[in-house]
Tab-separated table of C-alpha atoms in Angstrom:
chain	number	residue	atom	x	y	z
A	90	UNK	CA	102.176	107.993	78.460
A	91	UNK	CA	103.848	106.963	81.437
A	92	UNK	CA	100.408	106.348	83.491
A	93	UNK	CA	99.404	107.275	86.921
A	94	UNK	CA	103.138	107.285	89.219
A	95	UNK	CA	102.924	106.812	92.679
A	96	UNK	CA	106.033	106.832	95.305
A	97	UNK	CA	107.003	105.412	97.067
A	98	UNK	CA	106.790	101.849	96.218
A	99	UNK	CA	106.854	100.932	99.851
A	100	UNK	CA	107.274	102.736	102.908
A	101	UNK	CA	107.897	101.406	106.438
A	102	UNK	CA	107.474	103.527	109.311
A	103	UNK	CA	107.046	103.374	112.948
A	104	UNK	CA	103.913	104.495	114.542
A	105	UNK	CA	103.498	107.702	115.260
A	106	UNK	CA	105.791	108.997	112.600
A	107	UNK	CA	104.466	111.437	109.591
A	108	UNK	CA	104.081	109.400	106.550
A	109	UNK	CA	103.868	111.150	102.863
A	110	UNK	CA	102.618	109.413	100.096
A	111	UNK	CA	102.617	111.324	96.138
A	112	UNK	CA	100.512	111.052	93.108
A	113	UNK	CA	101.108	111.815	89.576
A	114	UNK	CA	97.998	111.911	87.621
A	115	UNK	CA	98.642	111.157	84.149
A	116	UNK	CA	98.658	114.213	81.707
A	117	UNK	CA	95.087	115.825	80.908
A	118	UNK	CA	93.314	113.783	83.477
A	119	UNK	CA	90.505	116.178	86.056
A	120	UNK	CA	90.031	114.034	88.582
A	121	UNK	CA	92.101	112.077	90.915
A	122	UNK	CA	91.070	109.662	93.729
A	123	UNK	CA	92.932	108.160	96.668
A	124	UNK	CA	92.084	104.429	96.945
A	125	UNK	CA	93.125	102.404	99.872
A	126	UNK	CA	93.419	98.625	100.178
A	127	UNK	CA	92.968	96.089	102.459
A	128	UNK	CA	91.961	92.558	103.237
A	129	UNK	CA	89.530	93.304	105.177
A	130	UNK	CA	88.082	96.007	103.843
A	131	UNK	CA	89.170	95.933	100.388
A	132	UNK	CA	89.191	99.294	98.047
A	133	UNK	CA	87.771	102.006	99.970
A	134	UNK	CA	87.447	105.041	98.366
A	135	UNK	CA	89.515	107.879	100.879
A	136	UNK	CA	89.287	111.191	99.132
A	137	UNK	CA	88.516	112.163	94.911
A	138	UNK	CA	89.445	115.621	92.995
A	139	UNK	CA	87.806	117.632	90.332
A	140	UNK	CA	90.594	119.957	88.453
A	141	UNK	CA	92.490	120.090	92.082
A	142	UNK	CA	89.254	120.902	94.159
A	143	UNK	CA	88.566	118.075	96.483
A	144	UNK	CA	84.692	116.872	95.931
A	145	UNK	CA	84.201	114.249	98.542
A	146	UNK	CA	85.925	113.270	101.856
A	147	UNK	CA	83.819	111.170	103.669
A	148	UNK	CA	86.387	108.169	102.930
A	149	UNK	CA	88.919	109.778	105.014
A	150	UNK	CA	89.102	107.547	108.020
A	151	UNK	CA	89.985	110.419	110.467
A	152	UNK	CA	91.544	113.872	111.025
A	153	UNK	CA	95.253	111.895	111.318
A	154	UNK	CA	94.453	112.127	107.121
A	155	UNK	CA	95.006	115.016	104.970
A	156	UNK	CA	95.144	115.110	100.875
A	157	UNK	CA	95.928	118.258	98.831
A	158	UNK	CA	96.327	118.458	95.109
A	159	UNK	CA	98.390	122.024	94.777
A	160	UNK	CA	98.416	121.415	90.979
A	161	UNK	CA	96.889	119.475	87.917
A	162	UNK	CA	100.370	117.251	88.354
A	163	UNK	CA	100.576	116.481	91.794
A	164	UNK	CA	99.008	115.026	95.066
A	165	UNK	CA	99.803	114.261	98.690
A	166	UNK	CA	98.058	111.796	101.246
A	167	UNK	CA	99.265	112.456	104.161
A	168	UNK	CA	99.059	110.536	107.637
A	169	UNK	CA	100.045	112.340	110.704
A	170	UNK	CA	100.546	110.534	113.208
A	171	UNK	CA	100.367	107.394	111.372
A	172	UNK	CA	99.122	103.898	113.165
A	173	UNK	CA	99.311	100.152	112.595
A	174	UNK	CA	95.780	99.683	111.378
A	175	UNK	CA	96.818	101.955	108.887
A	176	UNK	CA	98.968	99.700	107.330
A	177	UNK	CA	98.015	98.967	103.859
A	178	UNK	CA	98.301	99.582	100.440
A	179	UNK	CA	97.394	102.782	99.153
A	180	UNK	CA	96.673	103.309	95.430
A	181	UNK	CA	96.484	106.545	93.460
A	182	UNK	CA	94.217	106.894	90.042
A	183	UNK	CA	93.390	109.281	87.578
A	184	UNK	CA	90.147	110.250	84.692
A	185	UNK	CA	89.428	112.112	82.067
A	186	UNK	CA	87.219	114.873	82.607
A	187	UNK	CA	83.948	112.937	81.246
A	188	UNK	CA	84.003	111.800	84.787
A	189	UNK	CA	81.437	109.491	85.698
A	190	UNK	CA	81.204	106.679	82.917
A	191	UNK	CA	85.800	107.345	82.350
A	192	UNK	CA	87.493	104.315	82.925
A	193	UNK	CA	90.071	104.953	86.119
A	194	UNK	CA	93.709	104.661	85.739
A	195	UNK	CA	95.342	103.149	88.629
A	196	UNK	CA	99.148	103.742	89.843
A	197	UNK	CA	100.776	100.740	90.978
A	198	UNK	CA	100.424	101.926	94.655
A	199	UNK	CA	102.096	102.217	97.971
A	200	UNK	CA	102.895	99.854	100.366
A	201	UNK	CA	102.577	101.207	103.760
A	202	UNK	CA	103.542	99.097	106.938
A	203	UNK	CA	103.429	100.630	109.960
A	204	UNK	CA	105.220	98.622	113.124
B	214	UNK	CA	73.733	104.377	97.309
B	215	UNK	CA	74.227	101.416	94.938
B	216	UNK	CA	76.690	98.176	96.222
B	217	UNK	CA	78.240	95.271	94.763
B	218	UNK	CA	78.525	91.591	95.695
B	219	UNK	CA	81.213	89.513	94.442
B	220	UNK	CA	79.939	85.895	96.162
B	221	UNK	CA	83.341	84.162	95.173
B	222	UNK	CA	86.139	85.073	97.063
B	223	UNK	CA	88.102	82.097	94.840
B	224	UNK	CA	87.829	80.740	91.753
B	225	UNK	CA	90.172	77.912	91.035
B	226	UNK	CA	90.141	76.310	87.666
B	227	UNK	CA	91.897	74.424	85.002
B	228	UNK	CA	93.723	75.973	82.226
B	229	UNK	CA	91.809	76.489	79.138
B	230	UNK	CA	88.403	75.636	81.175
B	231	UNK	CA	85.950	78.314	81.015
B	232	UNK	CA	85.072	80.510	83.924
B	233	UNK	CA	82.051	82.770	85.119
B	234	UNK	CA	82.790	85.360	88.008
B	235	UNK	CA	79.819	86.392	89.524
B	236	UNK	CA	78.728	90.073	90.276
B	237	UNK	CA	75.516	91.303	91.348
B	238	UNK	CA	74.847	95.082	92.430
B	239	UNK	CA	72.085	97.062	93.989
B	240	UNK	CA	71.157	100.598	93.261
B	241	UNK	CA	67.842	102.955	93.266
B	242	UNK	CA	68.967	104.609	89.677
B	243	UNK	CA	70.374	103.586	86.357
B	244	UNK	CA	74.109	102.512	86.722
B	245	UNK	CA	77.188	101.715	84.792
B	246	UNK	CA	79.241	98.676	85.181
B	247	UNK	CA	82.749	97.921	84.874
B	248	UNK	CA	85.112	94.938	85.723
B	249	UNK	CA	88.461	95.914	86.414
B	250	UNK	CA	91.671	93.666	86.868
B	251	UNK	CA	94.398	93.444	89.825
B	252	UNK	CA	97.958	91.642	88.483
B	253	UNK	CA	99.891	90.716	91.400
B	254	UNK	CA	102.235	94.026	92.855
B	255	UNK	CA	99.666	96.282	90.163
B	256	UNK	CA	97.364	98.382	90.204
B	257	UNK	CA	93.457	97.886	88.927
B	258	UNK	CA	93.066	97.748	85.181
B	259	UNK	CA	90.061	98.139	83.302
B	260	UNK	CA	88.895	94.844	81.674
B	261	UNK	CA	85.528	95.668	79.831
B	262	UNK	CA	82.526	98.581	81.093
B	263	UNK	CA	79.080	98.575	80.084
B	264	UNK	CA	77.318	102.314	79.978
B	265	UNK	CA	74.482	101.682	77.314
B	266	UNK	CA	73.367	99.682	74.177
B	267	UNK	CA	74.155	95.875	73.910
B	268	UNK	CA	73.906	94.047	77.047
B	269	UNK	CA	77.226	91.932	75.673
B	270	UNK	CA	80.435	93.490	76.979
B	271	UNK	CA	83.452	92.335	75.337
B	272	UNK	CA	86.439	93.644	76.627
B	273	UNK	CA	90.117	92.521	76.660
B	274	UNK	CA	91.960	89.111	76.946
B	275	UNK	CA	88.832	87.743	75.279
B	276	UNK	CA	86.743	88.332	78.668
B	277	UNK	CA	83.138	89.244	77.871
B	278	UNK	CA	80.136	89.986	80.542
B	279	UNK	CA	76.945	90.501	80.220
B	280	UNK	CA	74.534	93.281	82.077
B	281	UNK	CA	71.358	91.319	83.342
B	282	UNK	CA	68.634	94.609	84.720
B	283	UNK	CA	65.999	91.789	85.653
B	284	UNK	CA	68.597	89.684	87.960
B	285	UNK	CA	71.072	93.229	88.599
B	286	UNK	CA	73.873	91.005	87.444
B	287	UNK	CA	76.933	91.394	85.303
B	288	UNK	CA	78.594	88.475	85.421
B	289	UNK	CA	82.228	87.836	83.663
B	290	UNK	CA	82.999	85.296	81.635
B	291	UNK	CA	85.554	83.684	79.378
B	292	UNK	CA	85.667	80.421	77.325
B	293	UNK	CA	89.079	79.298	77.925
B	294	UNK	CA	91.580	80.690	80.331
B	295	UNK	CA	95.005	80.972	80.293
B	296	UNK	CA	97.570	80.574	83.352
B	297	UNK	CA	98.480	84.502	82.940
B	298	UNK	CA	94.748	85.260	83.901
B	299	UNK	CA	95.405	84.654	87.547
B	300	UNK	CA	94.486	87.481	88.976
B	301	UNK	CA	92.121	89.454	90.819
B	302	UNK	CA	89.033	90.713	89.672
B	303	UNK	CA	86.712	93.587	90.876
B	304	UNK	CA	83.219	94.448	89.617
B	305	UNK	CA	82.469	97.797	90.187
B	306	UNK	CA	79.183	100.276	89.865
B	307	UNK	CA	78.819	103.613	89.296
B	308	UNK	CA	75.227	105.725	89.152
B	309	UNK	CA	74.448	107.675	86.137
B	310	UNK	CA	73.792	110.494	88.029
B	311	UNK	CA	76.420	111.344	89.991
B	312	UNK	CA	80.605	112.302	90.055
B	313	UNK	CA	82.850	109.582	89.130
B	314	UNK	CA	82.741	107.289	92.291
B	315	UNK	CA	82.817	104.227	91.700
B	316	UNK	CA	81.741	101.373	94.310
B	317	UNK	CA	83.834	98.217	93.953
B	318	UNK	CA	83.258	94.907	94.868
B	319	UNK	CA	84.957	92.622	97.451
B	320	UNK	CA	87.293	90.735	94.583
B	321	UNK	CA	87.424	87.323	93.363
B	322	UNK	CA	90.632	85.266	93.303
B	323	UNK	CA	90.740	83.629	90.148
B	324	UNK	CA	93.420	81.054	90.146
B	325	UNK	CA	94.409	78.950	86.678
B	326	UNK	CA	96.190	76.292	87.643
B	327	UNK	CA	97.553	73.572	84.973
């Protein structure tokens, strides 16, 4: 299995500009969370899925941030306009559908710097 | 709603030294615990979980922890490290009640150095 993949890698943007982030969940997984990391905050839970239904939003910092899961395969944060303090690095993971003692499966994330 | 508290942001120590990385949680129900690992440029990997039973985790990389109700502890541990366990490492909580969010710690820095 090729685990969770996330793109891009890294993403530089200036502020104000539409920023796209993706998520591939690996195969057979039901739920799907959007992680996002900093120093100062650390992991911070944004947004999770149940078989492409989102469950809980209250980690979305603000209405600038959308997610939709369209399919089992695929996901989309999405930061419109984006800002400097939302520079950071966003990971992606994935569980099976015995949800709350599953193990998650992280992506190697995204790098987002916003200037 | 349950936290966790990870007192050590660091943790330097000598190759093949033992080290304990401290995690203590709160919660008003039964939880799960889990330990997860952050390589440099990676995302987290699961190093050991405790859901029931013995109170001894071990898990992998010879890391072991052990779930403490009394003290709400669930500390990690390891007799001997290696240099390629510098890492990260986040203690994390989950009730037994609810969907699959889990609550993770601040991290702890664990540095081997020679």
């Amino acid at each position: 299995d090729a685990g969770v993949i996330q793109s891009p890698r890294h993403e530089v943007t200036e502020m104000g500009q539409e920023v796209t982030l993706r998520c591939k969940p690996i195969s057979g997984h039901d739920y799907l969370f959007w992680y996002r990391q900093t120093m100062m905050r650390g992991l911070e839970l944004l947004i999770y899925f149940n078989n492409n239904v989102p469950i809980d939003d209250s980690g979305m910092p603000e209405d600038r941030f959308s997610a939709k899961m369209p399919n089992a395969s695929f996901s989309t944060l999405k930061i419109q306009p984006s800002e400097p303090r939302d520079s950071a690095v966003y990971f992606c993971a994935s569980s099976f559908r015995t949800g709350w003692s599953s193990p998650l499966h992280f992506g190697n994330g995204t790098r987002l710097t916003v200037t | 709603a349950q936290s966790v508290t990870q007192l050590d942001s660091q943790v330097p120590v000598f190759e093949e030294a033992p080290v304990e990385l401290r995690c203590n949680y709160s919660s008003s129900v039964s939880v799960y615990l889990f330990w997860y690992v952050q390589y440099p440029n990676q995302g987290l990997q699961l190093l050991l979980k405790y859901l029931s039973g013995s109170t001894l985790v071990k898990g992998i990389n010879g890391f072991e922890a052990e779930f403490n109700k009394s003290q709400t502890s669930f500390h990690l541990r390891k007799p001997s490290v290696h240099i390629s366990d510098t890492a990260e490492y986040f203690c994390a909580v989950s009730n037994t009640g609810g969907g699959n969010k889990l609550t993770f710690g601040t991290g702890t820095q664990l540095k081997v150095e020679l």
